[in-house]
């Protein structure tokens, strides 16, 4: 890896293209280093993971609405929509929109937490859609997905968006462009222009994840995928983009991030080096914000020691700044304590997540968020006794430079009305690579079967798993085999409707 120092450069001091972050990203994307075997295996895992969570969400309102928009854009030789038989193809940009929304809706796929945070698996729908429409092979797709993960995770490690209240799709969108450029085997010049356009158009605020969180949380990364495909199409036609997009005196760093004096360090692979960052990311066993994963497992550990949860006086989760301010009481969001809050808000409430996990001892992607479940008086009472506190030691562990020593959990202290206390801590979720039960291929398949089992036929699931596990051998045109249809009568809103413009 090579570290690159990124800073604002005044217009009177032109910066060479080779010294710009967008160009360095483009150089990585245009490098033809093959994916290594363990990286290929993890890419397959994440495609399986995405398919399962997408099918589980296929009939939820935001997903169904995104699909009906895509259905208005059929295209021979296009790309496949989740839930729709693979013989029906649609424009890649609209497939990226619909499939990206499906993947993101339940907040149930992979994550990376660094200086910033995000869901690198959000890149897969856009990269796959472009690969299908452009007739690429399985090897091409592997290279594209691995590249998207590499760039996204490098940006999350080096540049914090959250402290400036910029939504994390500002790192995802250029990563998608890099992945698409890699799978299409494009030169650095074209990728450079597409990356710059994606950064320019994807810098949005974090209000999408603040207060009453709406369905846009699921739409945002899907929109980024649509933007990335459009940016690459434009760049392939020879068009230029705002430059230098990171270092310019009126650009992203100067006015949206750290300002004219800020310096960032972004580490990227050397020429010819493998793209291995995907191995540093981690999926979810439970459908909740990633920092909630360890909290759910921690609650499972504690509940067996507490005879009567009605006797709880208070519960404190000592945790990192990020967990405290994003999903904890440090967010100062009253909606996180509201039984009438949206599902999107509840899965970003550490207090709700911890309370329900304590009571139920299991987690379900729908039942744990049901309106009647959230409104139970005993749940509301327990929920409102829980708070988070920022702890310097958990901050240090959260930001530890060594991946193997990072911690995303908390120390829980439950105090009973009689003064008795129960205490335990969990550094990482059980499914984390360093956790008690790290996810392997069989766990990804089990999760897929659980989530997709009620909406797809067994034969269709078996076919999909067979095809995706031979991804490195898929030839040009065979990527349509990665589509996944629902069983007859199971797909709602399977036709275009007249409610919108399209």
mmCIF file of C-alpha atoms in Angstrom, residues 35 43 47 123-132 136-148 179-180 182-184 468 471-472 474 479 482:
data_model
loop_
_atom_site.group_PDB
_atom_site.id
_atom_site.type_symbol
_atom_site.label_atom_id
_atom_site.label_comp_id
_atom_site.label_asym_id
_atom_site.label_seq_id
_atom_site.Cartn_x
_atom_site.Cartn_y
_atom_site.Cartn_z
ATOM 1 C CA UNK A 35 -8.315 -11.062 -7.804
ATOM 2 C CA UNK A 43 -17.034 -11.556 -3.451
ATOM 3 C CA UNK A 47 -23.311 -11.478 -3.836
ATOM 4 C CA UNK A 123 -21.723 -1.074 -4.874
ATOM 5 C CA UNK A 124 -22.570 -4.568 -6.086
ATOM 6 C CA UNK A 125 -25.978 -3.834 -7.719
ATOM 7 C CA UNK A 126 -24.584 -1.038 -9.912
ATOM 8 C CA UNK A 127 -21.410 -2.921 -10.864
ATOM 9 C CA UNK A 128 -23.377 -6.096 -11.640
ATOM 10 C CA UNK A 129 -25.983 -4.206 -13.703
ATOM 11 C CA UNK A 130 -23.248 -2.557 -15.788
ATOM 12 C CA UNK A 131 -21.505 -5.908 -16.224
ATOM 13 C CA UNK A 132 -24.684 -7.611 -17.433
ATOM 14 C CA UNK A 136 -18.774 -8.907 -19.355
ATOM 15 C CA UNK A 137 -17.534 -12.133 -17.770
ATOM 16 C CA UNK A 138 -17.466 -13.405 -14.205
ATOM 17 C CA UNK A 139 -13.762 -12.557 -13.923
ATOM 18 C CA UNK A 140 -14.518 -9.002 -15.043
ATOM 19 C CA UNK A 141 -17.263 -8.713 -12.436
ATOM 20 C CA UNK A 142 -14.957 -10.031 -9.712
ATOM 21 C CA UNK A 143 -12.348 -7.431 -10.591
ATOM 22 C CA UNK A 144 -14.958 -4.675 -10.640
ATOM 23 C CA UNK A 145 -16.491 -5.566 -7.281
ATOM 24 C CA UNK A 146 -13.101 -6.036 -5.599
ATOM 25 C CA UNK A 147 -12.023 -2.635 -6.942
ATOM 26 C CA UNK A 148 -15.164 -0.908 -5.675
ATOM 27 C CA UNK A 179 -15.529 -0.617 -10.011
ATOM 28 C CA UNK A 180 -17.410 -0.098 -13.262
ATOM 29 C CA UNK A 182 -12.309 -1.799 -13.734
ATOM 30 C CA UNK A 183 -14.826 -4.346 -14.982
ATOM 31 C CA UNK A 184 -14.975 -2.609 -18.376
ATOM 32 C CA UNK A 468 -22.948 -17.727 -8.271
ATOM 33 C CA UNK A 471 -18.638 -16.978 -10.785
ATOM 34 C CA UNK A 472 -14.965 -17.036 -11.886
ATOM 35 C CA UNK A 474 -18.978 -17.481 -16.029
ATOM 36 C CA UNK A 479 -23.999 -13.042 -15.761
ATOM 37 C CA UNK A 482 -27.133 -14.077 -11.275
#
